[in-house]
PDB file of N, CA and C in Angstrom:
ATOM      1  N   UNK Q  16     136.365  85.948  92.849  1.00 58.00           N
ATOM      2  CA  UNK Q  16     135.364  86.819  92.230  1.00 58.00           C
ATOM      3  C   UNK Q  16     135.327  88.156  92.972  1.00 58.00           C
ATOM      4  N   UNK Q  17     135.646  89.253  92.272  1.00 66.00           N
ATOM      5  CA  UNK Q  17     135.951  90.581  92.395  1.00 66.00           C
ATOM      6  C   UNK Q  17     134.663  91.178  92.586  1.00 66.00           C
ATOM      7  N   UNK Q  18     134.101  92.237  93.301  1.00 78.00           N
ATOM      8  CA  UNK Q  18     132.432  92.210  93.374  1.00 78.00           C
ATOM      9  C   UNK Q  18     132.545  93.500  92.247  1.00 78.00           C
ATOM     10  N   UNK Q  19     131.900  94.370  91.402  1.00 85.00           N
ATOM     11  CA  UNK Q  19     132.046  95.198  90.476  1.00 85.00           C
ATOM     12  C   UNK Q  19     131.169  96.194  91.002  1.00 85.00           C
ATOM     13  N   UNK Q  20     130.111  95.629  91.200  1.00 86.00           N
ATOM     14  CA  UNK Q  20     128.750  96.825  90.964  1.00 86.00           C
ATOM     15  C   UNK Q  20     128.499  96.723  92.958  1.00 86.00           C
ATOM     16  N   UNK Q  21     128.702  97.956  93.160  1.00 90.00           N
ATOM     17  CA  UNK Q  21     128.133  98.184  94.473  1.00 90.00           C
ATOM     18  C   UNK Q  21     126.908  99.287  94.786  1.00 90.00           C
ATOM     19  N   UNK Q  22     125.766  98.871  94.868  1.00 90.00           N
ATOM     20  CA  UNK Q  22     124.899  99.833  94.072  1.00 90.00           C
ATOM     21  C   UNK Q  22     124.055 100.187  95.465  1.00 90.00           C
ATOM     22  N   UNK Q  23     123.564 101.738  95.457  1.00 91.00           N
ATOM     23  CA  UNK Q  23     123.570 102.468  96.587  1.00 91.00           C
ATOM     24  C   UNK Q  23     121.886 102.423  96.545  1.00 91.00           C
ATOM     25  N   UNK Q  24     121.558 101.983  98.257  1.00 92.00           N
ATOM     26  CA  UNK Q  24     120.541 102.043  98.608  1.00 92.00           C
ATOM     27  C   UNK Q  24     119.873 103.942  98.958  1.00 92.00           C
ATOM     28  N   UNK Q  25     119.034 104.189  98.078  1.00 93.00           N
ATOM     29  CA  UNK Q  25     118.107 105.746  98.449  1.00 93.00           C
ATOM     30  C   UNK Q  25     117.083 105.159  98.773  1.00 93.00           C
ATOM     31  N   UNK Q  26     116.682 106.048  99.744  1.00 95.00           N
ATOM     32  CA  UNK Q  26     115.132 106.316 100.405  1.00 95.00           C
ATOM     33  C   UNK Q  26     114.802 107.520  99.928  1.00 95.00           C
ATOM     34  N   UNK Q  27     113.426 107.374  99.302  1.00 95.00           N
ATOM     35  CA  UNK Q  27     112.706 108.659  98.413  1.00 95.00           C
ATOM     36  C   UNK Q  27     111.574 108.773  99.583  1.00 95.00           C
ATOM     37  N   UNK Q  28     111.715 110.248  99.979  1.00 97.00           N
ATOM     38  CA  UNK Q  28     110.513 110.957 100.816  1.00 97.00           C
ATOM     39  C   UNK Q  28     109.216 111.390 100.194  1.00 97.00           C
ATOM     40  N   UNK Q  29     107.908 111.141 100.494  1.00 98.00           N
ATOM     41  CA  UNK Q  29     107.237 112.046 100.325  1.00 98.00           C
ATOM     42  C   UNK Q  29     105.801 112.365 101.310  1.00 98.00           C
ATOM     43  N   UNK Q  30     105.240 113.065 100.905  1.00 98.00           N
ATOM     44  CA  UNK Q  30     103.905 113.527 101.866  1.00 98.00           C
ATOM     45  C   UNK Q  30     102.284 113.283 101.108  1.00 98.00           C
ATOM     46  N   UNK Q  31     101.482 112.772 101.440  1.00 98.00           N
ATOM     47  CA  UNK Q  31      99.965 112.904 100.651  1.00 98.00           C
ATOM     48  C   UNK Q  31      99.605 114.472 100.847  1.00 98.00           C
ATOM     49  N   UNK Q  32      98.602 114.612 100.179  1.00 97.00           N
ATOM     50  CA  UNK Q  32      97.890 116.195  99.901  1.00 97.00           C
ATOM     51  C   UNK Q  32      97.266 116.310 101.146  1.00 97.00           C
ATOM     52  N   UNK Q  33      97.614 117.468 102.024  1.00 98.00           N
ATOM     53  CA  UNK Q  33      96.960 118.075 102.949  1.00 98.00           C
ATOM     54  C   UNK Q  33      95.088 117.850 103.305  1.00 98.00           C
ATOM     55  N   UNK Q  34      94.342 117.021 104.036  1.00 97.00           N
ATOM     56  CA  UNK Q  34      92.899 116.988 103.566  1.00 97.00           C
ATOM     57  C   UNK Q  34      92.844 117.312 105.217  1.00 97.00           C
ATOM     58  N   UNK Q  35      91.334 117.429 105.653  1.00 97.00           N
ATOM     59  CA  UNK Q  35      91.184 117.467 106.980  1.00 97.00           C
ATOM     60  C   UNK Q  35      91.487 115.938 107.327  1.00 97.00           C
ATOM     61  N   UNK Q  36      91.889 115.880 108.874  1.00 97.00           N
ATOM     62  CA  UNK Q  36      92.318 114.775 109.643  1.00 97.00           C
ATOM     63  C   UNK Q  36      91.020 113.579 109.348  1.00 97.00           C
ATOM     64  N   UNK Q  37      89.897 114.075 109.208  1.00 95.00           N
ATOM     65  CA  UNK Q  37      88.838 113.295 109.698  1.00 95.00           C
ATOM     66  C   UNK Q  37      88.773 112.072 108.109  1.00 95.00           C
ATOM     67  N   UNK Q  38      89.073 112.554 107.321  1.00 96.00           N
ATOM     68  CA  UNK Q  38      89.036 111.933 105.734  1.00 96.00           C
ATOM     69  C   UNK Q  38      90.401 111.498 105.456  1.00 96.00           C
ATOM     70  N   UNK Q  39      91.576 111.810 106.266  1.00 97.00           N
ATOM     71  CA  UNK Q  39      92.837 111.266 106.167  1.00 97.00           C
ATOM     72  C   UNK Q  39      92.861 110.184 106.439  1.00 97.00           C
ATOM     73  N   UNK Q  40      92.193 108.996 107.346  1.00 95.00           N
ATOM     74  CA  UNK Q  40      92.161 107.868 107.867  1.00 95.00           C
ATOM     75  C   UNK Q  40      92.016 106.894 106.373  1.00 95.00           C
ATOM     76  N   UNK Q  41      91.723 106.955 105.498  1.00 92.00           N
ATOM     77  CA  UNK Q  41      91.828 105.867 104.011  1.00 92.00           C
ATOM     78  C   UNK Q  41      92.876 106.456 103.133  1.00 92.00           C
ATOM     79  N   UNK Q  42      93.267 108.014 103.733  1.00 96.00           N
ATOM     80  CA  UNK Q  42      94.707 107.501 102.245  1.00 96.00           C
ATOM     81  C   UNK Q  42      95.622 106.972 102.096  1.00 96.00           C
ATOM     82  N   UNK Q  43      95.865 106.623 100.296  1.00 97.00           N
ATOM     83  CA  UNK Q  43      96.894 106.110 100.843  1.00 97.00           C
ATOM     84  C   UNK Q  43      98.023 106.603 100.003  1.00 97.00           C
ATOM     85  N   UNK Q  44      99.248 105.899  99.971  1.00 97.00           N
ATOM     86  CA  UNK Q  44     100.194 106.844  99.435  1.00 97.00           C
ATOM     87  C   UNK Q  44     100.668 106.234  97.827  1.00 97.00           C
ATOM     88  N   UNK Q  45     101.406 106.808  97.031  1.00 96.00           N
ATOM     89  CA  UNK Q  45     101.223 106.400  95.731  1.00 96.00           C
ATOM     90  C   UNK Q  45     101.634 105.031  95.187  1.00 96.00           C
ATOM     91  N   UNK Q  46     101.538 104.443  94.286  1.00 96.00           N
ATOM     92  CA  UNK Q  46     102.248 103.200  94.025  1.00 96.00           C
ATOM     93  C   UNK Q  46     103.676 102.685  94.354  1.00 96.00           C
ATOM     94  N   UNK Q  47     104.128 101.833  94.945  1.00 95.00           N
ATOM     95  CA  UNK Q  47     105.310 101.251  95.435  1.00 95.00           C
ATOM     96  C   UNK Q  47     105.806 102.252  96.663  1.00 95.00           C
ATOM     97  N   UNK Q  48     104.902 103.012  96.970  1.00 97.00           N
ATOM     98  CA  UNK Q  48     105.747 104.429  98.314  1.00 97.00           C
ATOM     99  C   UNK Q  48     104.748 102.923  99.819  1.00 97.00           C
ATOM    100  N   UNK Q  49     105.533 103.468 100.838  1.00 97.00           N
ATOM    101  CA  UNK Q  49     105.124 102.490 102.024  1.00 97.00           C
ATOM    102  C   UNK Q  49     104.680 103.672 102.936  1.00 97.00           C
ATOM    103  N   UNK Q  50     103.166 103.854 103.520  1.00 97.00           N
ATOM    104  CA  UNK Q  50     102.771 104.863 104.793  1.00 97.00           C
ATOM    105  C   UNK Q  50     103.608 104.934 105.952  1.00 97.00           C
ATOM    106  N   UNK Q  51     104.364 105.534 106.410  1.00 97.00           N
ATOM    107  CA  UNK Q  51     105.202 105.266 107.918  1.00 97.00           C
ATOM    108  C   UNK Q  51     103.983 105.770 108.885  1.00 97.00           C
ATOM    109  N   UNK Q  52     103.206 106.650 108.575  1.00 97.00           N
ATOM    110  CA  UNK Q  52     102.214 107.578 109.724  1.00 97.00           C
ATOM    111  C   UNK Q  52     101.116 106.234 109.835  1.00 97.00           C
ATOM    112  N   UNK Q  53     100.769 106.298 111.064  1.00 96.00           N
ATOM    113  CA  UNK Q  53      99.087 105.867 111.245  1.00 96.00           C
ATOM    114  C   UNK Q  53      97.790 106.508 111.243  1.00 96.00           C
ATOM    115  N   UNK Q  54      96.953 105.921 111.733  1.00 96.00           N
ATOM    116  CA  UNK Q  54      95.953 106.456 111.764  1.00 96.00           C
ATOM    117  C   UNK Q  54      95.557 108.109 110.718  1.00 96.00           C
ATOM    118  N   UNK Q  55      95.164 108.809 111.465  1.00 96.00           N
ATOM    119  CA  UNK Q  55      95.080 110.248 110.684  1.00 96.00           C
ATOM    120  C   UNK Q  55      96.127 110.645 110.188  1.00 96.00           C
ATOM    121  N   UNK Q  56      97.350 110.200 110.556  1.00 97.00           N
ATOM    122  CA  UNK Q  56      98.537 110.994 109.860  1.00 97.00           C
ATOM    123  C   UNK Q  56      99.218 112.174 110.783  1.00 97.00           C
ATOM    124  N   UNK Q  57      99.260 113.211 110.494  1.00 97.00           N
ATOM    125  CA  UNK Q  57     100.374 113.790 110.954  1.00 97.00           C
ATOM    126  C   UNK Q  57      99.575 115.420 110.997  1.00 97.00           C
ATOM    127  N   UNK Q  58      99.673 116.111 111.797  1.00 98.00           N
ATOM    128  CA  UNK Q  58      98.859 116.639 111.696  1.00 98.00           C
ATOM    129  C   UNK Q  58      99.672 118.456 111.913  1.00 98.00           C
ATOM    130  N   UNK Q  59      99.975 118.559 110.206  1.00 97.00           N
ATOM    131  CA  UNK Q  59     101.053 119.746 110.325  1.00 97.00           C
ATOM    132  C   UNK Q  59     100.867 120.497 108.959  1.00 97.00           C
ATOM    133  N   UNK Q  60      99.515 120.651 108.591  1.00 98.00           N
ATOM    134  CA  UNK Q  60     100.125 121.368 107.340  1.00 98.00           C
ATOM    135  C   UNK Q  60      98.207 121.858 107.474  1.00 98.00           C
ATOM    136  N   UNK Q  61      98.230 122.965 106.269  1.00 97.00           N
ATOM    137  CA  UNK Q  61      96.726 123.664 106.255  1.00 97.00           C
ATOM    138  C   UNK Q  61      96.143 123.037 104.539  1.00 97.00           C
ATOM    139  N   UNK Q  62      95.265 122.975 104.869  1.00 97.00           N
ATOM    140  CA  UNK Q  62      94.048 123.262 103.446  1.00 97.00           C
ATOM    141  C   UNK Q  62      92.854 124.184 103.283  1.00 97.00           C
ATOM    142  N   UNK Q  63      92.993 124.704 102.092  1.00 96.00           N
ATOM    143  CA  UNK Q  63      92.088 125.804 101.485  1.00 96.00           C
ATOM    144  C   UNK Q  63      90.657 125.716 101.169  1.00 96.00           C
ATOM    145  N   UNK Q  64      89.646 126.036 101.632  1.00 94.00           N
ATOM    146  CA  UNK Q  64      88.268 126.014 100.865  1.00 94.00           C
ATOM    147  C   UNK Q  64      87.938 127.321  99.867  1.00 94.00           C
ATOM    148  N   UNK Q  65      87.944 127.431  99.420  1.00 94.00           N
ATOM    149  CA  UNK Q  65      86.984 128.772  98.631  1.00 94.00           C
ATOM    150  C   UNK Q  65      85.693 128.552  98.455  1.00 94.00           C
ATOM    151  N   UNK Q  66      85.285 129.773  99.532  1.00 92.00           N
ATOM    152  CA  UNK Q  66      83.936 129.941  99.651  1.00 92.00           C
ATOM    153  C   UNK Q  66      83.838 131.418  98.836  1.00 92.00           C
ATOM    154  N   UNK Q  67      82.783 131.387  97.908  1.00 89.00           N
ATOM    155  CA  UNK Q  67      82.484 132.495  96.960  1.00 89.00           C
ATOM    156  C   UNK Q  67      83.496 133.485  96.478  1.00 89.00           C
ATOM    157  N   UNK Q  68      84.191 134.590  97.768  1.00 91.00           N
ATOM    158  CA  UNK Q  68      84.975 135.564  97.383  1.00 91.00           C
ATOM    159  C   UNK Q  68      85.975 135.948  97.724  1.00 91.00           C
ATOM    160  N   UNK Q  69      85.601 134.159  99.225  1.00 94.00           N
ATOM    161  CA  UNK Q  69      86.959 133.869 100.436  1.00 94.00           C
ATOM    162  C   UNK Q  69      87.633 132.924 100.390  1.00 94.00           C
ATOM    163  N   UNK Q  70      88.788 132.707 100.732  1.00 95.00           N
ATOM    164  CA  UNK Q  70      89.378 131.268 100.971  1.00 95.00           C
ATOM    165  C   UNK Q  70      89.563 130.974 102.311  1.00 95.00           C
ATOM    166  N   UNK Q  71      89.058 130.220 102.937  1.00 96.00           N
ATOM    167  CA  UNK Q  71      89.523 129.976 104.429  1.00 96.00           C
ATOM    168  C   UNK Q  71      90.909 128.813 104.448  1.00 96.00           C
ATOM    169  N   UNK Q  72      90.960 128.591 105.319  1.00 96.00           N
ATOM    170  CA  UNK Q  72      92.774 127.862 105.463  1.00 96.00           C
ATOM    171  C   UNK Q  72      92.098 126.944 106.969  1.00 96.00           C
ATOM    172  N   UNK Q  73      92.180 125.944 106.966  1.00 97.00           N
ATOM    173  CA  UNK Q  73      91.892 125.048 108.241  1.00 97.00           C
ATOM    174  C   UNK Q  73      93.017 124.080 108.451  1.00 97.00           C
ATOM    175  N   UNK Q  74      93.433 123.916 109.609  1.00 97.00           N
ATOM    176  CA  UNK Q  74      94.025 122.819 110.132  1.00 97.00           C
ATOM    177  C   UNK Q  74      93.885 121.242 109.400  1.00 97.00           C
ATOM    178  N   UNK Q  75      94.974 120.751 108.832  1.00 98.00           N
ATOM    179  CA  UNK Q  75      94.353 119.458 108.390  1.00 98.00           C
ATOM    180  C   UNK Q  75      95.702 118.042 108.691  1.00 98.00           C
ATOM    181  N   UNK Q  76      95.587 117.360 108.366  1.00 98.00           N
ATOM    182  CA  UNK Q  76      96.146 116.080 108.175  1.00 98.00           C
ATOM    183  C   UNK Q  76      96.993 115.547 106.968  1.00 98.00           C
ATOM    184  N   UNK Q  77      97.835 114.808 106.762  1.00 98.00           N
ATOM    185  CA  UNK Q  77      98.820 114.300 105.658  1.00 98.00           C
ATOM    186  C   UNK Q  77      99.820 112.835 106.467  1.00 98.00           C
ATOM    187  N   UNK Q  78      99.674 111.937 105.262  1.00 98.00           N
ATOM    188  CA  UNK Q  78     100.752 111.254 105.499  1.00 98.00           C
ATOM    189  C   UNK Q  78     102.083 111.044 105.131  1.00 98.00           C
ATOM    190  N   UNK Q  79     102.846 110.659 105.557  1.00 98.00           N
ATOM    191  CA  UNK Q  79     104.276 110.405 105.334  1.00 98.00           C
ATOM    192  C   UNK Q  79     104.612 108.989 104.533  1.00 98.00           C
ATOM    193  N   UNK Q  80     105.090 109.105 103.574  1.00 98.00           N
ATOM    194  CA  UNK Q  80     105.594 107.721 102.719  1.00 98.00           C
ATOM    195  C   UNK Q  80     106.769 107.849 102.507  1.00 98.00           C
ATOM    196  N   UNK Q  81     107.303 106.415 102.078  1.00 98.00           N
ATOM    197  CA  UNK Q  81     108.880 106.163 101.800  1.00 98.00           C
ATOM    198  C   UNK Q  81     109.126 105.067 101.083  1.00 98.00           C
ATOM    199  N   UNK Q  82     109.750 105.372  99.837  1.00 97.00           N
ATOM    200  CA  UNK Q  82     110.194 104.339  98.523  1.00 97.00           C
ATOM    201  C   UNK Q  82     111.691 103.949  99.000  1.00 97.00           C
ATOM    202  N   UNK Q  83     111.872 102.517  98.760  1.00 94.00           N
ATOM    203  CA  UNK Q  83     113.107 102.368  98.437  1.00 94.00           C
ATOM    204  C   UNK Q  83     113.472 102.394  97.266  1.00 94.00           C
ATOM    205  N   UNK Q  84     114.854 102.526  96.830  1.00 89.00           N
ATOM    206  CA  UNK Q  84     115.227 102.692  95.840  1.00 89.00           C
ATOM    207  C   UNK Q  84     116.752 102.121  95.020  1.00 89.00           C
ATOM    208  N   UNK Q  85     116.640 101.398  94.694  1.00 90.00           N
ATOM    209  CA  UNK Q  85     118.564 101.310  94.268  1.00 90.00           C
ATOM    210  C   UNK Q  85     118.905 101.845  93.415  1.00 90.00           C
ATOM    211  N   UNK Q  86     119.804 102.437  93.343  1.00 88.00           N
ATOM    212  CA  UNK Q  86     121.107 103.086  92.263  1.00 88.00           C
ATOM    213  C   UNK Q  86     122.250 102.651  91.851  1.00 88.00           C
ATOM    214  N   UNK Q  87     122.253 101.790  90.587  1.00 89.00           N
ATOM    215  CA  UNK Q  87     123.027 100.960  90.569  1.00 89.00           C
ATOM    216  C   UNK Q  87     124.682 101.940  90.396  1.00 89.00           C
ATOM    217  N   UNK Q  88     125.465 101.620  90.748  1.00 91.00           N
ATOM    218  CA  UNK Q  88     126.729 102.307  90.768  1.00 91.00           C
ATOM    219  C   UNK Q  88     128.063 101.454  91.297  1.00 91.00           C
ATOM    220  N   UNK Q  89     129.214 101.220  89.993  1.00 91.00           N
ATOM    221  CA  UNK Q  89     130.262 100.745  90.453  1.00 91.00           C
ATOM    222  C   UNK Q  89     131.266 100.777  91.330  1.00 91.00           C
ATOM    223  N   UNK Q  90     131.750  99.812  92.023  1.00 89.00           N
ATOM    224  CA  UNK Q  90     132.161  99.756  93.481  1.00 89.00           C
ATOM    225  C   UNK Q  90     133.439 100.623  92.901  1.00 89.00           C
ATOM    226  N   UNK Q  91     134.364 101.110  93.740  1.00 87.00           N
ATOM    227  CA  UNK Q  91     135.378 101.525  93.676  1.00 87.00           C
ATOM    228  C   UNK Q  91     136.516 101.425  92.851  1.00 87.00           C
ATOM    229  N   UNK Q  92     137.067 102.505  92.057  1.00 86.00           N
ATOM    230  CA  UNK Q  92     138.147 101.698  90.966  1.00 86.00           C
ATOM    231  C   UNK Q  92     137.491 101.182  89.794  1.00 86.00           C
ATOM    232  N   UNK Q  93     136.208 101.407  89.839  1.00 88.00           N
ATOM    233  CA  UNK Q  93     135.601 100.190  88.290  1.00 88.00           C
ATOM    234  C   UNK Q  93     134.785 101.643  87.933  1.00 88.00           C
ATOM    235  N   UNK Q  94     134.364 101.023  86.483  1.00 87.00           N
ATOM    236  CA  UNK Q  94     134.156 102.184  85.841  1.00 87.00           C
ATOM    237  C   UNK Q  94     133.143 101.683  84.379  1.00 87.00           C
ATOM    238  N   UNK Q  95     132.016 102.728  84.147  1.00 87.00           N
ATOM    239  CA  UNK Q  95     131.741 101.907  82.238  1.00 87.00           C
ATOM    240  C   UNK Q  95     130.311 101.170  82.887  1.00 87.00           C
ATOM    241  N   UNK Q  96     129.547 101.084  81.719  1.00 84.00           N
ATOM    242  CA  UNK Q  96     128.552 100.966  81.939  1.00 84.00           C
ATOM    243  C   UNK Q  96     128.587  98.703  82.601  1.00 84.00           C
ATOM    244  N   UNK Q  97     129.533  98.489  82.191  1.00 86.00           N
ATOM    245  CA  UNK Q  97     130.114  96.478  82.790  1.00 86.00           C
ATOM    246  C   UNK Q  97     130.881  96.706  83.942  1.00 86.00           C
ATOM    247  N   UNK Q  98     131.064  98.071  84.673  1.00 88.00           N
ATOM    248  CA  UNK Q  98     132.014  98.044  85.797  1.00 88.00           C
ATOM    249  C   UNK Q  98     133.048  97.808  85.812  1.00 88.00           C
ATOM    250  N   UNK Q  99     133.840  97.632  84.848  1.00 83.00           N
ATOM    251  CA  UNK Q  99     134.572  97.315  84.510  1.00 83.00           C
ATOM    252  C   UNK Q  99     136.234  97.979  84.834  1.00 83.00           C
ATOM    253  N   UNK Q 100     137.302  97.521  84.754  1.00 72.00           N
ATOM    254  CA  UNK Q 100     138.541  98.319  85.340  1.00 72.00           C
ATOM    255  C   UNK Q 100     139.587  98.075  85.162  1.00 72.00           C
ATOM    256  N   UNK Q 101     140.674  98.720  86.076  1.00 58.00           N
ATOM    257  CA  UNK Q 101     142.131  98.592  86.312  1.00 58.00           C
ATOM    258  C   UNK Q 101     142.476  97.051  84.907  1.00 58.00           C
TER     259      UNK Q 101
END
């Protein structure tokens, strides 16, 4: 038995929305994504308030998530949606 389908493991990156550190401690990240950060998260990006005619920018918090993912794709030499070949 010839193996056909050799199908490629991706890791999908992403980040939660910038909030202050102090309210970062319950998020969480979207369906099927896994948190790598603890606690507050990571503490590298700004968020905006608008106050009346200002926007201020403060120091805040975000976490880091990571999906796995497969891509199914035929091993070498095979080809077609059955993998099929030579």
């Amino acid at each position: 038995q010839v193996k056909k389908q050799c199908d490629q493991k991706l890791l999908i990156r992403m980040k939660t929305k910038c909030v202050p550190c102090s309210l970062n401690l319950d998020t969480q990240c979207p369906a099927g994504y896994t948190k790598i950060t603890n606690g507050t998260g990571t503490p590298d990006c700004r968020y905006y308030l608008e106050i009346k005619t200002h926007t201020l920018s403060f120091p805040g918090c975000r976490h880091r998530c990571v999906k796995e993912f497969e891509q199914p794709e035929c091993c070498q030499g095979r080809w077609g949606p059955d993998c099929m070949g030579k």
